[in-house]
Structures are given as C-alpha cells and as structure tokens.
Tab-separated table of C-alpha atoms in Angstrom:
chain	number	residue	atom	x	y	z
C	1	MET	CA	-60.817	-42.299	-42.722
C	2	ASP	CA	-63.213	-39.363	-42.594
C	3	LYS	CA	-62.927	-36.753	-39.875
C	4	ILE	CA	-64.799	-33.991	-38.068
C	5	TYR	CA	-62.854	-30.929	-36.997
C	6	LEU	CA	-63.229	-27.244	-36.174
C	7	GLU	CA	-61.987	-24.619	-38.621
C	8	ARG	CA	-61.675	-21.141	-37.079
C	9	TYR	CA	-61.731	-17.695	-38.697
C	10	GLU	CA	-60.377	-15.821	-35.712
C	11	TYR	CA	-60.249	-12.396	-37.379
C	12	LEU	CA	-64.051	-12.523	-37.644
C	13	GLY	CA	-64.759	-14.499	-34.485
C	14	TYR	CA	-66.382	-17.226	-36.558
C	15	ALA	CA	-65.856	-20.901	-37.307
C	16	ARG	CA	-67.400	-24.003	-38.820
C	17	TYR	CA	-67.474	-27.737	-38.276
C	18	ILE	CA	-65.958	-29.626	-41.185
C	19	CYS	CA	-67.001	-33.209	-41.857
C	20	THR	CA	-64.998	-34.773	-44.674
C	21	SER	CA	-67.642	-37.444	-45.303
C	22	CYS	CA	-70.010	-34.776	-46.669
C	23	ASN	CA	-68.521	-34.997	-50.164
C	24	HIS	CA	-69.721	-38.607	-50.423
C	25	CYS	CA	-72.898	-38.237	-48.375
C	26	THR	CA	-75.049	-41.327	-47.755
C	27	SER	CA	-77.369	-39.741	-45.180
C	28	LYS	CA	-81.149	-39.903	-45.569
C	29	MET	CA	-81.055	-36.111	-45.263
C	30	GLY	CA	-78.996	-35.989	-48.451
C	31	ILE	CA	-81.535	-37.768	-50.675
C	32	SER	CA	-82.762	-35.529	-53.495
C	33	TYR	CA	-85.766	-36.312	-55.683
C	34	CYS	CA	-85.702	-32.867	-57.282
C	35	SER	CA	-83.783	-31.768	-60.383
C	36	ILE	CA	-80.780	-30.623	-58.320
C	37	LYS	CA	-78.941	-33.836	-57.481
C	38	MET	CA	-75.930	-34.444	-55.238
C	39	ARG	CA	-76.759	-31.462	-53.038
C	40	GLY	CA	-76.105	-33.253	-49.735
C	41	CYS	CA	-78.124	-31.859	-46.833
C	42	CYS	CA	-78.474	-28.439	-48.510
C	43	SER	CA	-82.268	-28.546	-48.698
C	44	TYR	CA	-82.427	-25.726	-46.135
C	45	PHE	CA	-83.476	-22.220	-47.221
C	46	PRO	CA	-80.960	-20.099	-45.268
C	47	LYS	CA	-81.970	-17.232	-43.025
C	48	PHE	CA	-79.298	-14.532	-42.814
C	49	GLU	CA	-79.633	-12.707	-39.524
C	50	LEU	CA	-78.123	-9.438	-38.337
C	51	ILE	CA	-74.955	-11.102	-37.051
C	52	ASP	CA	-74.335	-12.680	-40.489
C	53	ILE	CA	-74.965	-9.443	-42.368
C	54	HIS	CA	-72.845	-7.512	-39.849
C	55	ARG	CA	-69.952	-9.810	-40.774
C	56	MET	CA	-70.576	-9.328	-44.508
C	57	VAL	CA	-70.589	-5.524	-44.489
C	58	LYS	CA	-67.051	-5.365	-43.087
C	59	SER	CA	-65.384	-6.236	-46.406
C	60	VAL	CA	-65.773	-5.810	-50.158
C	61	ASP	CA	-66.060	-9.584	-50.589
C	62	GLY	CA	-68.758	-9.727	-47.948
C	63	LEU	CA	-70.735	-6.925	-49.598
C	64	GLN	CA	-70.604	-8.834	-52.885
C	65	VAL	CA	-72.012	-11.900	-51.129
C	66	LEU	CA	-74.743	-9.749	-49.579
C	67	LYS	CA	-75.668	-8.403	-53.030
C	68	ARG	CA	-75.875	-11.939	-54.341
C	69	ILE	CA	-78.233	-12.897	-51.508
C	70	VAL	CA	-80.431	-9.837	-52.072
C	71	ASP	CA	-80.489	-10.436	-55.853
C	72	ASN	CA	-81.585	-14.066	-55.441
C	73	PRO	CA	-85.144	-14.179	-56.904
C	74	GLY	CA	-86.478	-16.062	-53.879
C	75	THR	CA	-85.029	-13.793	-51.192
C	76	VAL	CA	-87.546	-12.112	-48.890
C	77	ILE	CA	-86.372	-9.022	-47.005
C	78	TYR	CA	-87.683	-8.678	-43.461
C	79	ASN	CA	-86.977	-5.939	-40.921
C	80	TYR	CA	-83.979	-7.651	-39.360
C	81	TYR	CA	-83.104	-10.649	-41.520
C	82	LEU	CA	-83.077	-11.957	-45.085
C	83	HIS	CA	-84.665	-15.293	-45.980
C	84	ALA	CA	-83.178	-16.797	-49.143
C	85	LYS	CA	-85.716	-19.238	-50.541
C	86	GLY	CA	-84.598	-21.650	-53.215
C	87	TYR	CA	-85.948	-24.470	-55.356
C	88	PHE	CA	-88.994	-26.550	-54.367
C	89	ASP	CA	-90.543	-29.168	-56.644
C	90	ARG	CA	-94.118	-28.913	-55.329
C	91	GLU	CA	-95.627	-31.161	-58.014
C	92	GLY	CA	-93.070	-33.875	-57.363
C	93	TYR	CA	-93.667	-33.593	-53.626
C	94	LEU	CA	-97.459	-33.930	-53.940
C	95	GLU	CA	-97.062	-36.913	-56.276
C	96	TYR	CA	-94.683	-38.510	-53.777
C	97	LEU	CA	-97.241	-38.112	-50.965
C	98	LYS	CA	-100.029	-39.512	-53.152
C	99	ASN	CA	-98.035	-42.683	-53.822
C	100	GLY	CA	-97.488	-43.316	-50.119
C	101	PRO	CA	-93.935	-42.447	-49.012
C	102	GLU	CA	-91.954	-45.043	-47.115
C	103	ASP	CA	-91.565	-44.717	-43.362
C	104	ASP	CA	-87.942	-43.536	-43.202
C	105	GLY	CA	-88.171	-41.727	-39.867
C	106	ILE	CA	-88.128	-38.272	-41.483
C	107	LYS	CA	-91.297	-36.275	-40.761
C	108	ASP	CA	-90.700	-33.396	-43.170
C	109	LYS	CA	-90.708	-35.030	-46.597
C	110	THR	CA	-90.303	-31.675	-48.377
C	111	ILE	CA	-86.541	-31.881	-47.792
C	112	PHE	CA	-86.308	-34.442	-50.612
C	113	PHE	CA	-87.724	-31.885	-53.061
C	114	ARG	CA	-85.945	-28.695	-51.983
C	115	ALA	CA	-82.540	-27.172	-52.654
C	116	CYS	CA	-80.803	-24.095	-51.279
C	117	PRO	CA	-80.445	-21.347	-53.913
C	118	PHE	CA	-76.679	-21.300	-53.364
C	119	VAL	CA	-75.903	-25.013	-53.686
C	120	LYS	CA	-74.338	-26.431	-56.846
C	121	SER	CA	-74.917	-30.078	-57.709
C	122	GLY	CA	-71.837	-32.168	-56.970
C	123	TYR	CA	-69.964	-29.162	-55.564
C	124	GLY	CA	-71.811	-27.950	-52.492
C	125	CYS	CA	-72.304	-24.442	-51.149
C	126	THR	CA	-71.096	-21.650	-53.425
C	127	LEU	CA	-71.013	-19.060	-50.621
C	128	PRO	CA	-67.681	-18.556	-48.804
C	129	PRO	CA	-67.794	-20.330	-45.394
C	130	VAL	CA	-67.251	-17.091	-43.440
C	131	TYR	CA	-70.518	-15.679	-44.809
C	132	ARG	CA	-72.769	-18.704	-44.303
C	133	ASN	CA	-75.133	-18.738	-41.357
C	134	TYR	CA	-74.392	-20.839	-38.301
C	135	VAL	CA	-77.067	-23.442	-39.113
C	136	CYS	CA	-75.164	-24.333	-42.285
C	137	ASN	CA	-71.708	-24.080	-40.721
C	138	PHE	CA	-72.408	-26.192	-37.635
C	139	TYR	CA	-74.840	-28.844	-38.864
C	140	ILE	CA	-73.734	-32.477	-38.658
C	141	CYS	CA	-76.278	-35.187	-39.440
C	142	ASP	CA	-77.302	-37.836	-36.914
C	143	GLU	CA	-75.894	-40.651	-39.048
C	144	VAL	CA	-72.400	-39.185	-38.795
C	145	MET	CA	-72.656	-38.248	-35.113
C	146	SER	CA	-73.652	-41.798	-34.217
C	147	ASN	CA	-70.608	-43.225	-36.028
C	148	VAL	CA	-67.629	-41.488	-34.407
C	149	ASP	CA	-64.752	-42.942	-32.428
C	150	LYS	CA	-64.924	-40.423	-29.549
C	151	LYS	CA	-68.464	-39.969	-28.271
C	152	GLU	CA	-67.369	-37.727	-25.405
C	153	VAL	CA	-65.585	-35.354	-27.791
C	154	MET	CA	-68.623	-35.342	-30.094
C	155	GLN	CA	-70.646	-34.204	-27.091
C	156	GLN	CA	-68.222	-31.296	-26.664
C	157	TYR	CA	-68.926	-30.269	-30.270
C	158	ILE	CA	-72.671	-30.380	-29.596
C	159	GLU	CA	-72.364	-28.348	-26.388
C	160	GLU	CA	-70.136	-25.742	-28.032
C	161	ARG	CA	-72.620	-25.402	-30.881
C	162	SER	CA	-75.389	-24.748	-28.336
C	163	ARG	CA	-73.282	-22.138	-26.535
C	164	TYR	CA	-72.536	-20.386	-29.796
C	165	ALA	CA	-76.223	-20.432	-30.802
C	166	ARG	CA	-77.119	-18.683	-27.533
C	167	TRP	CA	-74.417	-16.077	-28.167
C	168	VAL	CA	-75.743	-15.528	-31.707
C	169	GLU	CA	-79.227	-14.947	-30.315
C	170	TRP	CA	-77.853	-12.368	-27.865
C	171	GLU	CA	-75.858	-10.589	-30.584
C	172	ASN	CA	-78.874	-10.444	-32.887
C	173	MET	CA	-80.991	-8.903	-30.135
C	174	SER	CA	-78.262	-6.361	-29.346
C	175	LEU	CA	-77.906	-5.317	-32.991
C	176	GLU	CA	-81.673	-5.127	-33.414
C	177	ARG	CA	-81.900	-2.844	-30.379
C	178	ILE	CA	-79.256	-0.494	-31.806
C	179	LEU	CA	-81.005	-0.347	-35.181
C	180	SER	CA	-84.370	0.210	-33.536
C	181	GLU	CA	-82.958	3.120	-31.531
C	182	HIS	CA	-81.927	4.702	-34.846
C	183	HIS	CA	-85.322	3.880	-36.428
C	184	LEU	CA	-83.652	1.667	-39.020
C	185	ASN	CA	-84.422	-1.715	-40.534
C	186	PHE	CA	-83.869	-3.434	-43.886
C	187	ARG	CA	-87.388	-2.837	-45.166
C	188	CYS	CA	-87.633	0.878	-44.472
C	189	ASP	CA	-84.017	1.872	-45.278
C	190	PHE	CA	-81.757	-0.914	-46.504
C	191	GLU	CA	-78.746	1.267	-47.342
C	192	GLY	CA	-78.998	3.234	-44.096
C	193	THR	CA	-79.133	0.016	-42.096
C	194	ILE	CA	-76.044	-1.334	-43.867
C	195	LYS	CA	-74.179	1.918	-43.240
C	196	LEU	CA	-74.884	1.803	-39.502
C	197	LEU	CA	-73.870	-1.873	-39.295
C	198	GLN	CA	-70.564	-0.948	-40.955
C	199	GLU	CA	-69.922	1.542	-38.161
C	200	ILE	CA	-70.610	-0.932	-35.334
C	201	PRO	CA	-67.511	-2.926	-34.248
C	202	LEU	CA	-67.693	-6.708	-34.516
C	203	ASP	CA	-67.897	-8.617	-31.256
C	204	ILE	CA	-65.494	-11.549	-31.403
C	205	TYR	CA	-66.555	-14.977	-30.150
C	206	GLU	CA	-63.636	-17.102	-28.988
C	207	PHE	CA	-64.047	-20.708	-30.015
C	208	PRO	CA	-62.198	-23.277	-27.900
C	209	ALA	CA	-59.836	-25.802	-29.440
C	210	LEU	CA	-61.751	-29.014	-30.118
C	211	GLU	CA	-60.123	-32.375	-30.672
C	212	GLU	CA	-60.406	-33.917	-34.123
C	213	ILE	CA	-62.803	-36.873	-34.365
C	214	ASN	CA	-62.659	-39.872	-36.686
C	215	VAL	CA	-65.835	-40.933	-38.475
C	216	ILE	CA	-66.082	-44.709	-38.497
C	217	GLY	CA	-67.391	-46.150	-41.752
C	218	MET	CA	-69.968	-48.924	-41.507
C	219	ASN	CA	-67.501	-51.514	-42.783
C	220	GLU	CA	-64.969	-50.492	-40.135
C	221	LYS	CA	-67.634	-50.470	-37.426
C	222	ASP	CA	-68.827	-53.982	-38.243
C	223	ALA	CA	-65.348	-55.451	-38.680
C-alpha cells in the first residue's frame, strides 16, 4: 500500500512530503505528450527564491547545485530569484489545441507539453531534495489527496504546508531587505550576493511530527 509521510532535514530546517505512489503515477497531471515521458507532475519550471539559494550556499554540494541551475540554458536570473525554464513543445501544444482537446478538467493544457529541466524520464528529479524549492517538495496531486484513509490527517498536511509557505514568504522578504540594504542583488553582483548570503545564519523552521497516511488504491476503495 502506498503512503504519504513527512521527511525532515532538521539540520537545514527543511522537509518534504513523500508520496510513494509517485513512481507509478496515474494522475492527469502526470500525462506527458512531449518527448520527455514518465516525468510525473514535473512539468513545472522551478523558481528558486532567496531562501532556497541561502540553503544552497551553506555547503559545497549546495554550491554545485546552484552552479547547475545557473548553467541551465533556460535559467533567467532576476534580482532576487532564479527561474529555471525547461522544455516546452510549442508546436505539439498548438496542434493539440487545433484538434480540440478533451475536457479533462485541467485549464492549463501546456502542462502536457512541458518538462522541468532537472527531471529525468522514468527517474524523477535529479536535484537533491534539500535543494528543491518548496513547491516541488510539498506538492501532492488532488487524485492522491482524495484517496487517503485519514482525511483529517491529510488536512493537517495541507495546513502545515500553508504555514510553511507563509514562513517562506517572510524569510524571502527578510533576506531581500538585507540584500537591498547592502545594494546587492543577483543581476548587479551575483558573486557579492552569494558571499553575503553565506555570512547570514540560516533560520530554522521546526516542522511538527505528522502521522503517516495510507493511499487507498482504486481497487481497494471499491472493494
């Protein structure tokens, strides 16, 4: 039976939700009509914010991941975040629209034709979990959330994710303020910005213990 559980990286004040059904995804969100198959829900082009980069610059491994993100051909460097754009089959998408896509309840049809630059077909994300952004680490699709054995515990996961997202927003604003006071940002002085982030201590978010949840397969649900 598949499960959802919280994996914590306490030394960095970070965590992720693990769903074991992801490696045999049947969600609509996981459908890929582009050349990169079996990429699950990794159609998202990740945005690495100050809090993510702050975590990366604290170790050699993290700096190597940061270099990989910067070196990605589709990455756009903004003042206070990096946007790593990946693969998009525009021709396939336009042809799909012309032929009249089925009404599957998904408004943004581009997800079927996109892939994150760091996803490997049949493997998943090639970035270490501690350096992924929180959107990637805490996303669970609606199909899974509606098929769990403990709805009240699932709600706790959702509420904790919302609390963490608010904390992330606060941390990003705090780091941006510090950088602004030093007249630094990634576009005007990338190396100087990294150096200052290395000097700023990490704030540690304390994740609560969350009970493991079972994911009920459709056959089990209907039995």
